[in-house]
Coordinates of C-alpha atoms and ligand atoms in Angstrom, one line a residue:
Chain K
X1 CA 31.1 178.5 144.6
X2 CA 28.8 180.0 147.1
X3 CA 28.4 184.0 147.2
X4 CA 30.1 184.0 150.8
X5 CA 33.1 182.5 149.4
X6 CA 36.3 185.0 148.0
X7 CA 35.0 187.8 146.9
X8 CA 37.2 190.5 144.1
X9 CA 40.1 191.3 145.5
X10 CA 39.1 195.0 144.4
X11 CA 40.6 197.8 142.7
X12 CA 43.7 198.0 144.8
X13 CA 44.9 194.6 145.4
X14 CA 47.6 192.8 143.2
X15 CA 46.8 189.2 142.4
X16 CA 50.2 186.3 142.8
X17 CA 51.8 186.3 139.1
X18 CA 52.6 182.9 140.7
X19 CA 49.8 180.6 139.4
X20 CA 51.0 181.7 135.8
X21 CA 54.2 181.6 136.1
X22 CA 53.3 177.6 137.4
X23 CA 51.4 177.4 134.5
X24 CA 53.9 178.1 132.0
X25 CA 56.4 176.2 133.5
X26 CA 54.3 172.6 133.7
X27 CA 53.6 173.3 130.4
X28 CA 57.0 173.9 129.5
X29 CA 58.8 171.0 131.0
X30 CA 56.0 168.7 129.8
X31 CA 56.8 170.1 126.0
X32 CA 60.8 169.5 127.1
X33 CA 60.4 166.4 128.1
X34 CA 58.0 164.9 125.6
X35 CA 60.0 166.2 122.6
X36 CA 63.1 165.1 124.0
X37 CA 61.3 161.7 124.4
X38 CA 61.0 161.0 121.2
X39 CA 64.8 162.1 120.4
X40 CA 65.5 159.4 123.2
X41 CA 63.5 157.0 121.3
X42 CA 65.7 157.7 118.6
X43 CA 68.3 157.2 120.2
X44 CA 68.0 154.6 121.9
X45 CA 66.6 152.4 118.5
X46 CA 69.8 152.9 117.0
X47 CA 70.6 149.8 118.4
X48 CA 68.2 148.3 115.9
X49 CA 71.0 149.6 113.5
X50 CA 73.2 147.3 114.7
X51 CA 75.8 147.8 117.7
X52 CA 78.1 149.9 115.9
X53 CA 75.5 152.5 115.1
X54 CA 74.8 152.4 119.4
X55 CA 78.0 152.5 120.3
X56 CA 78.4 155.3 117.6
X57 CA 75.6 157.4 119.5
X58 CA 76.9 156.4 123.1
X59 CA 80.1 157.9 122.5
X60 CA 78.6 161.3 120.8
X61 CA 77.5 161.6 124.1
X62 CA 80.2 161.2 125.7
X63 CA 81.9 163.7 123.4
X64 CA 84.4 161.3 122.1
X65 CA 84.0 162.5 118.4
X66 CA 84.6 166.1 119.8
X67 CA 87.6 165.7 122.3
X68 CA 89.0 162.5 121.2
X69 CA 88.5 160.6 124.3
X70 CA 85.2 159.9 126.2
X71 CA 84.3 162.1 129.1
X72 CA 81.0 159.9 130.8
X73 CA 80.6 162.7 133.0
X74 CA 79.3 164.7 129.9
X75 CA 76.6 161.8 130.3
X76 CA 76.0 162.5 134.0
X77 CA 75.4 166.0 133.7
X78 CA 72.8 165.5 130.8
X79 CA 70.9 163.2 132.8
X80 CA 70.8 165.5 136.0
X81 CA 69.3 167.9 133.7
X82 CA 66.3 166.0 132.5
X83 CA 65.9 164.6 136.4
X84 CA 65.8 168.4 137.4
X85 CA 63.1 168.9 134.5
X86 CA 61.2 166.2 135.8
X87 CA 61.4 166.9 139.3
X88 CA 59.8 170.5 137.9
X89 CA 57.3 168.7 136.3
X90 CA 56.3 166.5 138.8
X91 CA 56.0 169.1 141.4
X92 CA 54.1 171.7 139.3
X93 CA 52.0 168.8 137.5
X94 CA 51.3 168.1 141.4
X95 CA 48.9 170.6 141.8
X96 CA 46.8 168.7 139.4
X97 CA 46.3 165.9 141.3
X98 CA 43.3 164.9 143.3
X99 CA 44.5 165.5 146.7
X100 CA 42.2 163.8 149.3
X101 CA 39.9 161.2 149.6
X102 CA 36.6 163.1 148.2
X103 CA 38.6 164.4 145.3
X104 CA 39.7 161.1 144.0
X105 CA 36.3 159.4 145.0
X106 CA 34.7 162.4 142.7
X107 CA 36.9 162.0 139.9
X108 CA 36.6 159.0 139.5
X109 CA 32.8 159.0 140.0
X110 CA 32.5 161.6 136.9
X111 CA 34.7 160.1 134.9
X112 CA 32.9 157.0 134.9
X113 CA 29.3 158.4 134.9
X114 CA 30.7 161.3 132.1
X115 CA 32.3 158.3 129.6
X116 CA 34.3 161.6 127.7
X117 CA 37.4 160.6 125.9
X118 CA 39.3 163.8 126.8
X119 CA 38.3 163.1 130.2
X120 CA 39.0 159.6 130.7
X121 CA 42.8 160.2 129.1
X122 CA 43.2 162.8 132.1
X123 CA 42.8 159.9 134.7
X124 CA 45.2 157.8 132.3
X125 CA 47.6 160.9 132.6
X126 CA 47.2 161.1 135.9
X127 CA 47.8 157.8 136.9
X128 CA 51.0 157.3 134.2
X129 CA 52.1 160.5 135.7
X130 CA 52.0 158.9 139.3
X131 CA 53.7 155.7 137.9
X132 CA 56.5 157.6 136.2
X133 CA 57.5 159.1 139.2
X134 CA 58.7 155.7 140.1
X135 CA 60.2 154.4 137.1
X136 CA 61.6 157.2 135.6
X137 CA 63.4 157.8 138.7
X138 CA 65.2 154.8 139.1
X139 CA 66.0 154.8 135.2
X140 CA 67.7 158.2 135.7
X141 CA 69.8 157.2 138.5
X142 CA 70.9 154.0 136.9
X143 CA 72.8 156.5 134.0
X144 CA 73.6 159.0 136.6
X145 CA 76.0 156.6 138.4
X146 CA 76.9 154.7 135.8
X147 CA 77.3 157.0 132.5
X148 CA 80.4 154.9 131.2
X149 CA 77.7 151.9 130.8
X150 CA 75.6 153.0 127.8
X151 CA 76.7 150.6 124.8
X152 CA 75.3 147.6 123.2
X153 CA 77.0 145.2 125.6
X154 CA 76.9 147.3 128.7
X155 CA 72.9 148.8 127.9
X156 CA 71.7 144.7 126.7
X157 CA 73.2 143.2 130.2
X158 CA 71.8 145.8 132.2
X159 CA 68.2 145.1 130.4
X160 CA 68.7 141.4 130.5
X161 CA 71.3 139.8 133.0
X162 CA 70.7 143.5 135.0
X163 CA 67.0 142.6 135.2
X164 CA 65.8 145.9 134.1
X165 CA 63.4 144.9 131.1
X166 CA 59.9 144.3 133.1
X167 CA 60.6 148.1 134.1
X168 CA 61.7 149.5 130.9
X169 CA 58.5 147.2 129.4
X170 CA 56.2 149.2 131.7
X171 CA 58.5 152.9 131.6
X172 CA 57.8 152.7 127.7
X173 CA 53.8 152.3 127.7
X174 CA 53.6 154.8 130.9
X175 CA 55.8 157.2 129.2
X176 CA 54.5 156.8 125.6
X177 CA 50.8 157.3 126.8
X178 CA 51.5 160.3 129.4
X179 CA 53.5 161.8 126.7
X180 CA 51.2 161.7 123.5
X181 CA 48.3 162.8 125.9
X182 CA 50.1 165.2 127.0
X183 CA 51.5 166.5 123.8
X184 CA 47.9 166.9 122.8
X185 CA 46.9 168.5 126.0
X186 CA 49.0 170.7 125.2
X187 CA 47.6 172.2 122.2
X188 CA 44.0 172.1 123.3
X189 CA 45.2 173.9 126.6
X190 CA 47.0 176.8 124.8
X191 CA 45.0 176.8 121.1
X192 CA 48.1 176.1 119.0
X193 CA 47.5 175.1 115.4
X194 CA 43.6 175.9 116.4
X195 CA 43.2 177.9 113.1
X196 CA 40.0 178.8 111.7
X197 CA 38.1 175.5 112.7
X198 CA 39.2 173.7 115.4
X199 CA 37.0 171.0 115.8
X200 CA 38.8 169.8 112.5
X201 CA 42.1 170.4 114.3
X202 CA 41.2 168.7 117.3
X203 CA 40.3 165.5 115.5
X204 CA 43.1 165.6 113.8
X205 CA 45.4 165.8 116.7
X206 CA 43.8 163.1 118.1
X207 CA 44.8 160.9 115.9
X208 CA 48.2 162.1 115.6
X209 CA 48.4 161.5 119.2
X210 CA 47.2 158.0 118.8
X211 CA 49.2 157.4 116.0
X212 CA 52.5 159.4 118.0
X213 CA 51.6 156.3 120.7
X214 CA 51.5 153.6 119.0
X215 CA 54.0 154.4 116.8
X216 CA 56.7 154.9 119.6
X217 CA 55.1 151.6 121.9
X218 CA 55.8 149.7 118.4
X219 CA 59.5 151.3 118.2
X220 CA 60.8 151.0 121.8
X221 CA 59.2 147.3 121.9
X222 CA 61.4 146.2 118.8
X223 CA 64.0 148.2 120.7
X224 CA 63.8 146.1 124.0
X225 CA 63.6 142.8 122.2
X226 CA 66.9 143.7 120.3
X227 CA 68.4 144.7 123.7
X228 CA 67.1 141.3 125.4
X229 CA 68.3 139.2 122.4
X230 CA 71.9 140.7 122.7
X231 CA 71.7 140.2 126.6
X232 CA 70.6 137.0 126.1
X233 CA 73.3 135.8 123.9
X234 CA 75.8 138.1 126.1
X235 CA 74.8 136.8 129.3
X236 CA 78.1 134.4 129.6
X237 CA 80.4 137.5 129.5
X238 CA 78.2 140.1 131.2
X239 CA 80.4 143.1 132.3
X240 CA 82.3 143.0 128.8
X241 CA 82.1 146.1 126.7
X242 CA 81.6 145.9 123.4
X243 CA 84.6 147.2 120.9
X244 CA 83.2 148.3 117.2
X245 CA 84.8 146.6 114.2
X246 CA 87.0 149.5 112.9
X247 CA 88.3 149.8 116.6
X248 CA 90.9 148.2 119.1
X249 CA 91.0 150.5 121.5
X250 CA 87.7 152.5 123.3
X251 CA 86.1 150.3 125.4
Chain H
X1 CA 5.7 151.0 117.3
X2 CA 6.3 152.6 120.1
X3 CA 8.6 151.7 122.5
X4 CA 8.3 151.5 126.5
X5 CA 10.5 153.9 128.0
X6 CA 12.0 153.2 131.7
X7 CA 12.7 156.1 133.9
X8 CA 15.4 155.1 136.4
X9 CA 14.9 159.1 138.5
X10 CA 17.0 159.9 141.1
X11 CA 13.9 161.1 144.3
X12 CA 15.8 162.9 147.5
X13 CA 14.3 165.9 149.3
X14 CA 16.7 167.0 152.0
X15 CA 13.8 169.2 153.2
X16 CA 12.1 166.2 154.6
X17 CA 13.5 164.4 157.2
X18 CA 11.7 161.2 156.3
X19 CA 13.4 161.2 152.8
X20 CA 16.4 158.8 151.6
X21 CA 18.1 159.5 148.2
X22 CA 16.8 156.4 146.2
X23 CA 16.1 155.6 142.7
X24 CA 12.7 155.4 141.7
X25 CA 11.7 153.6 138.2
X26 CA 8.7 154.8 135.9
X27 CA 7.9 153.5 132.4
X28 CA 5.7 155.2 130.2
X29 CA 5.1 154.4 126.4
X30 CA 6.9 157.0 123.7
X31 CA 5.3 159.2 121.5
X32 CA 6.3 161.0 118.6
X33 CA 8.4 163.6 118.9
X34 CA 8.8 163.2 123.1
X35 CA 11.2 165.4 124.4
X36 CA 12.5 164.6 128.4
X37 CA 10.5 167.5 129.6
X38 CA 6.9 165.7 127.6
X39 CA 7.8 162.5 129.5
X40 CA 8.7 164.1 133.0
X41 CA 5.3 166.1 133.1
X42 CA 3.3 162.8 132.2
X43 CA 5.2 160.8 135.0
X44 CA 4.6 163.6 137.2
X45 CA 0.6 164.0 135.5
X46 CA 0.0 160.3 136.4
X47 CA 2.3 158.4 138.3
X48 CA 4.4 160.6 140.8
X49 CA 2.5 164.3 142.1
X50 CA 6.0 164.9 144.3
X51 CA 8.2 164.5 141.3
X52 CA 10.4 167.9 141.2
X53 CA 12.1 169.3 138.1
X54 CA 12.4 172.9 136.7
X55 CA 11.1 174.1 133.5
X56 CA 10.5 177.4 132.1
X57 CA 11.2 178.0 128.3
X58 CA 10.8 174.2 126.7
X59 CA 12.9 175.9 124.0
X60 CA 16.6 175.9 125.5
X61 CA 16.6 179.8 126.8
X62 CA 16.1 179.8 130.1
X63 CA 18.7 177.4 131.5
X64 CA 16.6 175.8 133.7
X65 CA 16.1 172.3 133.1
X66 CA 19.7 170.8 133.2
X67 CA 20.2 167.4 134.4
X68 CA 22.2 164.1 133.9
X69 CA 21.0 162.3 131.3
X70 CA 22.7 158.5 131.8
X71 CA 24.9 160.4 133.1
X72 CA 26.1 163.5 131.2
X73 CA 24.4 166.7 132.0
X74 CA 22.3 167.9 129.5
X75 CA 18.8 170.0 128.6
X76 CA 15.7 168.2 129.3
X77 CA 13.6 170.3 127.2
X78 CA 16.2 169.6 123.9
X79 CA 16.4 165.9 124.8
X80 CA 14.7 163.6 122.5
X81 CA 13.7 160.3 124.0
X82 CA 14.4 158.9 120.4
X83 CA 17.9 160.0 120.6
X84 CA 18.1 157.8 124.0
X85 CA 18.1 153.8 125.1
X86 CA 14.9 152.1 125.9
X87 CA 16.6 152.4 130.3
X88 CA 16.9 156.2 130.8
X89 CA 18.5 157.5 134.2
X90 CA 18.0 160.8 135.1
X91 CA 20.1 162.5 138.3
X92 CA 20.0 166.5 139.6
X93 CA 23.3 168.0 138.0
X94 CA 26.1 167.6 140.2
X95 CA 28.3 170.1 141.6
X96 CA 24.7 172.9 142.5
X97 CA 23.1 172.4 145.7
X98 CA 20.6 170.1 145.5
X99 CA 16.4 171.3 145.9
X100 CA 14.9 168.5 145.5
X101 CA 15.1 165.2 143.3
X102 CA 16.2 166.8 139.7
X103 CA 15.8 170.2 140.6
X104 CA 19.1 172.1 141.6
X105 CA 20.3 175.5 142.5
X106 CA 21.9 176.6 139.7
X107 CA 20.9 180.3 140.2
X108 CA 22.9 180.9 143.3
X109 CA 26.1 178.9 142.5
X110 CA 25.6 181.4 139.3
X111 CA 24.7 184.7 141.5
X112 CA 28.1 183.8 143.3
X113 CA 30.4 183.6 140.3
X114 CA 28.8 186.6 138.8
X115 CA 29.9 188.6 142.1
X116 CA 33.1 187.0 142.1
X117 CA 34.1 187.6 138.7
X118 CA 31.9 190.9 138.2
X119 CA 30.6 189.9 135.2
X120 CA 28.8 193.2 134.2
X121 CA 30.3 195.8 131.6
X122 CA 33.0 198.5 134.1
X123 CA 32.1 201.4 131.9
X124 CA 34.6 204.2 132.0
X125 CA 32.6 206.5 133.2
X126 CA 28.8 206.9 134.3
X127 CA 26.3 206.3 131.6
X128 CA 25.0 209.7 129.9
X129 CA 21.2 208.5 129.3
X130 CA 20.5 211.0 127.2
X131 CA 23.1 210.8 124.6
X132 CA 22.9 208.2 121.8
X133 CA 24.9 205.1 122.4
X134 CA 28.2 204.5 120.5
X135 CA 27.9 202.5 117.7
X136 CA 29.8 199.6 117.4
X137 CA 31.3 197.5 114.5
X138 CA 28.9 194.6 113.5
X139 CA 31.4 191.8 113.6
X140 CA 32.7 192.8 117.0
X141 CA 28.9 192.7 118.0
X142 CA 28.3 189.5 116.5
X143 CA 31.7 188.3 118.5
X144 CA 30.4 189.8 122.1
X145 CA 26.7 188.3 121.2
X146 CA 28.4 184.3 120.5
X147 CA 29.4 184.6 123.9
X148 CA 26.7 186.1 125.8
X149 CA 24.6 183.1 124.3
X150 CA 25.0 181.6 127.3
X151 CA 22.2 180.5 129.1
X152 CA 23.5 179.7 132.5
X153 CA 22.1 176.2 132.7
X154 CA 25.2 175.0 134.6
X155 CA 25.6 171.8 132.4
X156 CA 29.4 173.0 131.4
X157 CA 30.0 172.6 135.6
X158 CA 28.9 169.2 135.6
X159 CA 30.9 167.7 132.6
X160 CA 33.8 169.3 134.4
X161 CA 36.1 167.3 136.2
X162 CA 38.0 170.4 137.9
X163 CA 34.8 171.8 139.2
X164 CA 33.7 169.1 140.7
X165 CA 36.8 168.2 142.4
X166 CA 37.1 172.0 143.4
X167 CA 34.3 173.7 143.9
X168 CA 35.5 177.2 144.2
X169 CA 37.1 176.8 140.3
X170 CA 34.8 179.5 138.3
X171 CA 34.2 176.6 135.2
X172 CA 34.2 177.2 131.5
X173 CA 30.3 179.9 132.4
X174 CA 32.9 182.3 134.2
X175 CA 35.6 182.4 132.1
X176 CA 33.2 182.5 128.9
X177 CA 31.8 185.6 130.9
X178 CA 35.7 187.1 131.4
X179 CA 36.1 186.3 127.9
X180 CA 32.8 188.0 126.9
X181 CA 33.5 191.2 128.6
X182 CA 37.0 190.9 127.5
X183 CA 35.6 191.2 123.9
X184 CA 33.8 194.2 124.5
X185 CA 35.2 197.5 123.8
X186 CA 32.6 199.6 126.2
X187 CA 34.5 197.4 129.5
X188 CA 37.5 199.6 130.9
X189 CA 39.2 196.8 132.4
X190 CA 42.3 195.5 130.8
X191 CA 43.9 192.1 131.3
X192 CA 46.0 193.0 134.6
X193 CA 42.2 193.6 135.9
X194 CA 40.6 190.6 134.3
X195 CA 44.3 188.7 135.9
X196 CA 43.3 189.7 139.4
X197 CA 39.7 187.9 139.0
X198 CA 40.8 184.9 136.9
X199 CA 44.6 184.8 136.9
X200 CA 44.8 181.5 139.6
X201 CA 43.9 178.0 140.1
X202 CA 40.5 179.2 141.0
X203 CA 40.5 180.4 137.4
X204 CA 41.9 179.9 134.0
X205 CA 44.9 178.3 135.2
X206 CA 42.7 175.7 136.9
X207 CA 41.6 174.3 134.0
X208 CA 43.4 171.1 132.7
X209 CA 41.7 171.4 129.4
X210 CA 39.6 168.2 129.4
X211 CA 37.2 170.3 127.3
X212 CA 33.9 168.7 129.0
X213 CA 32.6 171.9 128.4
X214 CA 33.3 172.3 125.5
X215 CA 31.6 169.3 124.3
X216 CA 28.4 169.3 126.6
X217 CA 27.8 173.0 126.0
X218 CA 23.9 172.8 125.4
X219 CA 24.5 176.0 122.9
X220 CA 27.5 175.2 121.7
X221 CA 29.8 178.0 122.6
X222 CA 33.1 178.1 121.6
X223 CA 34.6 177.4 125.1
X224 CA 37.6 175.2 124.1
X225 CA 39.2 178.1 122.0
X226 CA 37.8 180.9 124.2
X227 CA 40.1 179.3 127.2
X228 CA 42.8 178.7 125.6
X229 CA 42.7 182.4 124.6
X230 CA 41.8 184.1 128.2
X231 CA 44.9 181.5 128.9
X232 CA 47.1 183.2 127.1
X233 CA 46.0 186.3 127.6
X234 CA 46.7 185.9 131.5
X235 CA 49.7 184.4 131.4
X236 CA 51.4 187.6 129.2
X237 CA 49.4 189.4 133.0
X238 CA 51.4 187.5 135.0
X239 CA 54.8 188.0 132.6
X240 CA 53.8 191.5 132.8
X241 CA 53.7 192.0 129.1
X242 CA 50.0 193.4 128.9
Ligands
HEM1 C1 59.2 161.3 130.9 C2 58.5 161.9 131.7 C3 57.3 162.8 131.4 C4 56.9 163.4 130.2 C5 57.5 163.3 128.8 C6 55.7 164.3 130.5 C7 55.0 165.1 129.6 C8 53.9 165.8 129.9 C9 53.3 166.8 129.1 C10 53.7 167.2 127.7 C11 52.2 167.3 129.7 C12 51.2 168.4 129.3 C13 51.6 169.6 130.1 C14 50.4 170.5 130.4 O1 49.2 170.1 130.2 O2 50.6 171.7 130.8 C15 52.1 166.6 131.0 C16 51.2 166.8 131.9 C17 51.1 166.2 133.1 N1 52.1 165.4 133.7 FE1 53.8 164.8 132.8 N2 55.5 164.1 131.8 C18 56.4 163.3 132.4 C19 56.5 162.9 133.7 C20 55.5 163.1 134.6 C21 55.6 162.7 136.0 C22 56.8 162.0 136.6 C23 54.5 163.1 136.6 C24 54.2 162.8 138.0 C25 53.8 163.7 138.8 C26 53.7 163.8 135.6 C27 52.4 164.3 135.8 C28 51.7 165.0 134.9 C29 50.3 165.5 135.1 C30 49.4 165.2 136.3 C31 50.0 166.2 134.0 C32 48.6 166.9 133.7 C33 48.6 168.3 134.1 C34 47.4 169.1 133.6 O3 46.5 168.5 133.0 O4 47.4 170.3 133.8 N3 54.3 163.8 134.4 N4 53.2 165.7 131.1
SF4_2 S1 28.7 177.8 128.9 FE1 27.2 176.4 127.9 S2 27.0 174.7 129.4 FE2 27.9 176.5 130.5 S3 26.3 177.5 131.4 FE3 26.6 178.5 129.5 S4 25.3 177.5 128.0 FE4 25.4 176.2 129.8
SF4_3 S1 38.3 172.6 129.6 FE1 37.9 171.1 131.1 S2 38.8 171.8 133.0 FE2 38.6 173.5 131.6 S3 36.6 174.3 132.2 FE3 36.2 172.9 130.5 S4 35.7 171.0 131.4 FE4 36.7 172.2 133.0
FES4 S1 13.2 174.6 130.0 FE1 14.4 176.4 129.5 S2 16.2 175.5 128.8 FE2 15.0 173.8 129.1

C-alpha cells in the first residue's frame, strides 16, 4: 500500500454498503449450510438404524406422515434451496480466492514458509471449497431429478450398483473438513463465544472443530459402508424399492 | 558449551546493478544471552562490512528490526538465538519494499496506510491550547493505550496471507489503528465515517480471519478480538443501523 494509491474518499463521499452486505451473506450461508450438514448427517445415518428408520425419514420428507401420500416434489424443492445456498456461497466465498497466478504462487509460498495452523486450514478450505463445487453439485442434481429415489433400496443401489460411493467417499472428508473449519472460522471472524479470554476460547474451539471432524468422517464412513453392504447384497434386484415391514403398499 | 550457530541471510541490493538475490551462510559461536541483533552486528563486525539491517531501540520500541526468522516475521532485537535451531535463515519481511538485504521499507508502506486511513484523533473542533485538557476515565485510557502499543514494525503484514496476496488490504496495523481511534472519545467520527475508510475488501471485510496477526504480534495486541469487533461494528454501517 503505497501513499499514491486510493486515498480517503473524504467527507462527502458514500462508501458501497456492498462489501458488508457480501460479508454477511458468506457468512451466513456458510453457517446455513454447515448446520444443516450435520442435520443431513443425521439423517442420512438413520440408515444405520435399520431400513425402516430410512425409509421412515425418506417419506417425512416427502410429507407422507402429513398428507398421507408422498409428494417427491416436496424433496425437489428442498434441494433447489440448499443448491441456491450454495451457489450463494460459492460465489461470495469467490472473492476469497486467489485469483491469478502471483496470488496463488504467494499463498502458497507463505503458507509454507509461515507453518501457522489457522493458516494452513485456510488453503485446506480453500482447496475443499474448490473441490466441493464439483461434487456437491452433482450430488444435488442426482436428488433434484430423482427425489422419489431416497430409500434404503433406491439410496444403497445408487451408492453401490449406481457407482456413486468413491464420490460420496471423497464429498464426506471435503465437506466434513470445509465445514468444521469453517464453522470455527466463523467464530474467530465475528468473536462469538470470545468472552473474557479468548485465547482459552480459541483453543477450545479448536478442538471442538477437530473433534466436530472426526466425529462426522467416523459417522458418514459407517454410513457409506451400511449403504454399500445393502447395495451389495441388493445388487441382483437393483431398481426395487424397499417396502417396510408394517407396510404393503408405499413403494 | 556453546553451540555454532549458522546464518543462512538472505544478501540482494537492488541498488546495485551487479547484485543477485542469493543466500549467503555465516556461522559464528553463541554466547550467553545472544539475541539476533548481538549476532548480526558480530557478522557484520567481522565477516560481512555490506551486511544491511535496521536497528534502533534493541528493546522492541522502535519497530525497526523486523524480519523472517525461518520464516515467520519476527523482532531481531527480542529474538533469542537459544530460543532458535543450530541452522538459522533470516529473509527481509515480505510484503515492504525491499532496501537492501534484511532492511525493508516499512516506514512508507506505514506513512501510506496512515494517510489512507487518517489515523490521527478528528477532534471536533480546533484544539483550545490554553484550556486544560478533558480528563478522561482511567480504564478507557488504559483501553486506547493497549492499542496504541503498537510499534509499527510491520511483522503483523507479513504473517498475513491477505496482505500478501493483496497489497492494498490495510492489515491487522490499520485496523488496530481504526479500532484505536474508534476507542477514543476525543475522535468525532462515528462508524458510518470509520465505514467509508475500512468498510471493503481493502479493509475489515478483507480479512478471512487466519489470525497471523494475531499470533505473530511482537507486543501482543489483541488483534483477533479487535477485528472481529471493527467487523461487527461495520457491518451494523453498511445495515445502516449505526
Ligand atoms: C456443503 C457445502 C459447504 C459448506 C457446509 C460450507 C461451509 C462454510 C462455512 C461455515 C464457511 C465460513 C464462512 C465465513 O468465513 O464467512 C465457509 C467458508 C468458505 N467456503 Fe464454504 N461451504 C460449503 C461449500 C463451499 C463451496 C462449494 C465453496 C466453493 C467456492 C466454498 C468456499 C469457501 C471458502 C473459500 C470459504 C472461506 C471464506 C473466508 O475465509 O472468508 N464453500 N464455508
Ligand atoms: S499490530 Fe503488532 S505486528 Fe502489527 S505493526 Fe503493530 S506491533 Fe507490529
Ligand atoms: S486475521 Fe488474518 S487476514 Fe485478518 S489481518 Fe490478521 S492475518 Fe490478516
Ligand atoms: S531494534 Fe527497535 S524493535 Fe528491534
Amino acid at each position: 500500500m503505497g501513499s499514491t494509491q486510493r486515498m480517503s474518499n473524504g467527507p462527502n463521499a458514500t462508501a458501497s454498503p456492498w462489501p458488508g452486505y457480501l460479508d454477511l451473506v458468506q457468512s451466513a450461508s456458510g453457517l446455513a449450510l454447515g448446520l444443516f450438514m450435520w442435520l443431513h448427517m443425521f439423517f442420512v445415518s438413520s440408515i444405520l438404524l435399520g431400513k425402516d428408520a430410512m425409509w421412515t425419514v425418506a417419506r417425512l420428507f416427502e410429507g407422507y406422515f402429513f398428507f398421507g401420500r408422498p409428494y417427491p416434489a416436496l424433496v425437489s424443492l428442498f434441494v433447489a434451496s440448499i443448491l441456491l445456498l450454495l451457489m450463494v456461497h460459492a460465489a461470495t466465498a469467490l472473492r476469497k480466492f486467489p485469483a491469478n497466478t502471483r496470488q496463488y504462487l504467494d499463498l502458497w509460498r507463505h503458507t509454507r514458509q509461515l507453518r501457522h495452523g489457522d493458516t494452513s486450514l485456510w488453503l485446506l478450505q480453500v482447496a475443499t471449497g474448490f473441490l466441493l463445487f464439483f461434487m456437491a453439485s452433482v450430488h444435488l442434481y442426482l436428488m433434484l431429478s430423482h427425489p422419489e429415489q431416497i430409500g434404503p433400496f433406491a439410496s444403497a443401489d445408487r451408492v453401490w450398483s449406481g457407482r456413486m460411493w468413491p464420490l460420496y467417499l471423497l464429498l464426506l472428508f471435503a465437506v466434513e473438513i470445509h465445514g468444521a473449519v469453517g464453522l470455527y472460522r466463523l467464530a474467530l471472524k465475528w468473536g462469538w463465544f470470545a468472552g473474557p479470554d479468548p485465547a482459552t476460547t480459541r483453543r477450545r474451539l479448536r478442538r471442538a472443530k477437530w473433534l466436530t471432524s472426526v466425529f462426522f468422517i467416523l459417522l458418514g464412513l459407517a454410513t457409506l459402508a451400511a449403504y454399500m453392504r445393502i447395495g451389495i447384497e441388493h445388487a441382483p434386484h437393483a431398481g426395487q424399492h424397499y417396502v417396510p415391514a408394517w407396510s404393503g403398499e408405499i413403494e | 558449551m556453546s553451540r555454532r550457530l549458522t546464518f543462512d541471510i538472505f544478501r540482494y541490493n537492488p541498488n546495485d546493478p551487479k547484485s543477485r538475490p542469493r543466500t549467503e551462510r555465516f556461522t559464528l559461536d553463541e554466547t550467553e544471552g545472544m539475541t539476533l541483533f548481538i549476532a548480526l552486528n558480530q557478522i557484520r563486525d567481522e565477516q560481512a562490512p555490506s551486511l544491511a539491517f535496521d536497528f534502533v531501540c534493541r528493546a522492541g520500541v522502535c519497530g525497526s528490526c523486523g524480519m523472517l526468522i525461518n520464516g515467520r516475521p519476527g523482532l531481531a532485537c527480542r529474538t533469542l538465538t537459544a530460543a532458535l535451531p543450530d541452522t538459522i535463515t533470516l529473509m527481509p519481511l515480505p510484503a515492504f519494499e525491499l532496501i537492501a538485504d534484511l532492511s525493508v521499507n516499512t516506514g512508507k508502506w506505514m506513512r501510506g496506510m496512515s494517510e489512507r486511513l487518517e489515523t490521527w484523533v478528528h477532534l471536533e473542533q480546533a484544539p483550545e491550547i490554553d484550556a486544560l485538557e478533558l480528563a478522561m476515565e482511567p480504564e478507557q485510557a488504559e483501553a486506547i493505550y493497549e492499542l496504541d502499543r503498537c510499534i509499527e514494525c510491520g511483522c503483523c503484514i507479513s504473517a498475513c496471507a491477505t496482505a500478501r496476496m493483496h497489497p492494498e488490504f490495510a492489515g491487522a496495523v490499520g485496523l488496530n489503528k481504526i479500532a484505536r481511534f474508534r476507542a477514543d472519545p476525543r475522535d468525532r467520527r462515528a462508524d458510518p465515517d470509520y465505514y467509508q475508510l475500512v468498510g471493503d475488501d481493502q479493509g475489515v471485510f478483507g480479512c478471512m480471519g487466519l489470525l497471523g496477526c494475531h499470533d505473530l504480534c511482537p507486543k501482543k495486541l489483541p488483534l483477533q478480538t479487535q477485528i472481529a469487533h471493527l467487523r461487527r461494528g461495520m457491518l451494523k454501517s453498511a445495515l445502516g443501523k449505526s
